[in-house]
Every structure is written in C-alpha cells, then in structure tokens.
C-alpha cells in the first residue's frame, strides 16, 4: 500500500463523518458536495503529511504536496462512492 493510500484510509472515517453531517443539511447538489469533500480531504491529508514531514525531514516540499493531492483524491473518491450509496 502506498503512503497516499494509507493516508486516505486513515482520514476516511473523519472525512465520512464530516460528509455525512453535511449531507443532512446541504442543498448544494453534487458539485457542491464534491467541492466540500475535496476541500475537507485536503485539510485532513495536510495534517497527516505534516506529521510525516516532521518525522522524516528528507521528504521534500514537492513530494509532500503530491502526497497530499494523491491522498485527498483517493479519500474523496471513496467518500463520494459511499455518499452515493447512502443517498440511494
């Protein structure tokens, strides 16, 4: 499992909980939900990557940014799939 996948799995429970709460009170539609989930996923991934950077000083800023994007995209995909099942 790649680092991005591990991070995505780690942040997924909190991301889902945030998304589930948003589903109950949002009227923003699919695009609004996608934007929310992507933004929240990036926030959560940032925290995990910051922890990695502190513990592994050899991780470059560029690599850290790529890791945030990959992890956020993977977590977004998982969460939006779960949201689609939840809404049906």
PDB file of C-alpha atoms in Angstrom:
ATOM      1  CA  UNK A   1       0.000   0.000   0.000  1.00  0.00           C
ATOM      2  CA  UNK A   2       1.377   3.392  -0.928  1.00  0.00           C
ATOM      3  CA  UNK A   3       1.756   6.254   1.519  1.00  0.00           C
ATOM      4  CA  UNK A   4      -1.088   8.115  -0.222  1.00  0.00           C
ATOM      5  CA  UNK A   5      -3.373   5.094   0.128  1.00  0.00           C
ATOM      6  CA  UNK A   6      -2.506   4.705   3.804  1.00  0.00           C
ATOM      7  CA  UNK A   7      -3.267   8.349   4.458  1.00  0.00           C
ATOM      8  CA  UNK A   8      -6.541   8.105   2.520  1.00  0.00           C
ATOM      9  CA  UNK A   9      -7.605   5.133   4.636  1.00  0.00           C
ATOM     10  CA  UNK A  10      -6.589   6.939   7.838  1.00  0.00           C
ATOM     11  CA  UNK A  11      -8.567  10.086   7.062  1.00  0.00           C
ATOM     12  CA  UNK A  12     -11.603   8.346   5.565  1.00  0.00           C
ATOM     13  CA  UNK A  13     -13.557   7.836   8.813  1.00  0.00           C
ATOM     14  CA  UNK A  14     -13.319  11.505   9.793  1.00  0.00           C
ATOM     15  CA  UNK A  15     -13.976  12.617   6.217  1.00  0.00           C
ATOM     16  CA  UNK A  16     -17.054  10.398   6.007  1.00  0.00           C
ATOM     17  CA  UNK A  17     -18.385  11.710   9.308  1.00  0.00           C
ATOM     18  CA  UNK A  18     -17.969  15.311   8.123  1.00  0.00           C
ATOM     19  CA  UNK A  19     -19.599  14.447   4.803  1.00  0.00           C
ATOM     20  CA  UNK A  20     -22.477  12.573   6.389  1.00  0.00           C
ATOM     21  CA  UNK A  21     -23.300  15.579   8.567  1.00  0.00           C
ATOM     22  CA  UNK A  22     -23.105  17.821   5.500  1.00  0.00           C
ATOM     23  CA  UNK A  23     -25.480  15.545   3.565  1.00  0.00           C
ATOM     24  CA  UNK A  24     -28.201  16.102   6.130  1.00  0.00           C
ATOM     25  CA  UNK A  25     -28.217  19.876   5.834  1.00  0.00           C
ATOM     26  CA  UNK A  26     -26.823  20.664   2.390  1.00  0.00           C
ATOM     27  CA  UNK A  27     -28.753  21.693  -0.663  1.00  0.00           C
ATOM     28  CA  UNK A  28     -25.620  22.434  -2.702  1.00  0.00           C
ATOM     29  CA  UNK A  29     -26.068  19.457  -5.044  1.00  0.00           C
ATOM     30  CA  UNK A  30     -23.438  17.105  -6.427  1.00  0.00           C
ATOM     31  CA  UNK A  31     -20.873  19.749  -7.366  1.00  0.00           C
ATOM     32  CA  UNK A  32     -21.154  21.486  -4.018  1.00  0.00           C
ATOM     33  CA  UNK A  33     -20.760  18.197  -2.205  1.00  0.00           C
ATOM     34  CA  UNK A  34     -17.764  17.223  -4.331  1.00  0.00           C
ATOM     35  CA  UNK A  35     -16.115  20.577  -3.640  1.00  0.00           C
ATOM     36  CA  UNK A  36     -16.746  20.210   0.087  1.00  0.00           C
ATOM     37  CA  UNK A  37     -15.368  16.656   0.217  1.00  0.00           C
ATOM     38  CA  UNK A  38     -12.270  17.567  -1.816  1.00  0.00           C
ATOM     39  CA  UNK A  39     -11.520  20.547   0.392  1.00  0.00           C
ATOM     40  CA  UNK A  40     -12.060  18.641   3.625  1.00  0.00           C
ATOM     41  CA  UNK A  41      -9.990  15.699   2.367  1.00  0.00           C
ATOM     42  CA  UNK A  42      -7.091  18.028   1.561  1.00  0.00           C
ATOM     43  CA  UNK A  43      -7.316  19.571   5.038  1.00  0.00           C
ATOM     44  CA  UNK A  44      -7.210  16.175   6.715  1.00  0.00           C
ATOM     45  CA  UNK A  45      -4.428  14.879   4.457  1.00  0.00           C
ATOM     46  CA  UNK A  46      -2.376  18.015   5.170  1.00  0.00           C
ATOM     47  CA  UNK A  47      -2.320  17.181   8.878  1.00  0.00           C
ATOM     48  CA  UNK A  48      -1.093  13.636   8.226  1.00  0.00           C
ATOM     49  CA  UNK A  49       1.564  14.745   5.751  1.00  0.00           C
ATOM     50  CA  UNK A  50       2.761  17.457   8.139  1.00  0.00           C
ATOM     51  CA  UNK A  51       3.298  14.724  10.727  1.00  0.00           C
ATOM     52  CA  UNK A  52       5.318  12.748   8.178  1.00  0.00           C
ATOM     53  CA  UNK A  53       7.416  15.784   7.263  1.00  0.00           C
ATOM     54  CA  UNK A  54       8.227  16.389  10.922  1.00  0.00           C
ATOM     55  CA  UNK A  55       9.321  12.787  11.395  1.00  0.00           C
ATOM     56  CA  UNK A  56      11.049  12.403   8.010  1.00  0.00           C
ATOM     57  CA  UNK A  57      12.934  15.571   7.267  1.00  0.00           C
ATOM     58  CA  UNK A  58      14.098  14.066   3.959  1.00  0.00           C
ATOM     59  CA  UNK A  59      10.597  14.422   2.478  1.00  0.00           C
ATOM     60  CA  UNK A  60      10.711  17.408   0.136  1.00  0.00           C
ATOM     61  CA  UNK A  61       8.004  20.025  -0.051  1.00  0.00           C
ATOM     62  CA  UNK A  62       7.196  18.988  -3.599  1.00  0.00           C
ATOM     63  CA  UNK A  63       6.825  15.329  -2.605  1.00  0.00           C
ATOM     64  CA  UNK A  64       4.682  16.334   0.364  1.00  0.00           C
ATOM     65  CA  UNK A  65       2.360  18.363  -1.871  1.00  0.00           C
ATOM     66  CA  UNK A  66       1.994  15.455  -4.302  1.00  0.00           C
ATOM     67  CA  UNK A  67       1.248  13.152  -1.391  1.00  0.00           C
ATOM     68  CA  UNK A  68      -1.473  15.482  -0.107  1.00  0.00           C
ATOM     69  CA  UNK A  69      -3.094  15.640  -3.540  1.00  0.00           C
ATOM     70  CA  UNK A  70      -2.977  11.878  -4.118  1.00  0.00           C
ATOM     71  CA  UNK A  71      -4.274  11.053  -0.643  1.00  0.00           C
ATOM     72  CA  UNK A  72      -7.040  13.666  -0.863  1.00  0.00           C
ATOM     73  CA  UNK A  73      -8.119  12.415  -4.291  1.00  0.00           C
ATOM     74  CA  UNK A  74      -8.253   8.799  -3.104  1.00  0.00           C
ATOM     75  CA  UNK A  75     -10.186   9.702   0.048  1.00  0.00           C
ATOM     76  CA  UNK A  76     -12.567  11.894  -1.975  1.00  0.00           C
ATOM     77  CA  UNK A  77     -13.302   9.050  -4.358  1.00  0.00           C
ATOM     78  CA  UNK A  78     -14.006   6.605  -1.530  1.00  0.00           C
ATOM     79  CA  UNK A  79     -16.197   9.077   0.311  1.00  0.00           C
ATOM     80  CA  UNK A  80     -18.239  10.132  -2.711  1.00  0.00           C
ATOM     81  CA  UNK A  81     -18.876   6.472  -3.564  1.00  0.00           C
ATOM     82  CA  UNK A  82     -20.053   5.883  -0.017  1.00  0.00           C
ATOM     83  CA  UNK A  83     -22.237   9.009  -0.170  1.00  0.00           C
ATOM     84  CA  UNK A  84     -23.870   7.774  -3.389  1.00  0.00           C
ATOM     85  CA  UNK A  85     -24.869   4.518  -1.648  1.00  0.00           C
ATOM     86  CA  UNK A  86     -26.001   6.427   1.422  1.00  0.00           C
ATOM     87  CA  UNK A  87     -28.303   8.667  -0.652  1.00  0.00           C
ATOM     88  CA  UNK A  88     -29.881   5.764  -2.555  1.00  0.00           C
TER      89      UNK A  88
END
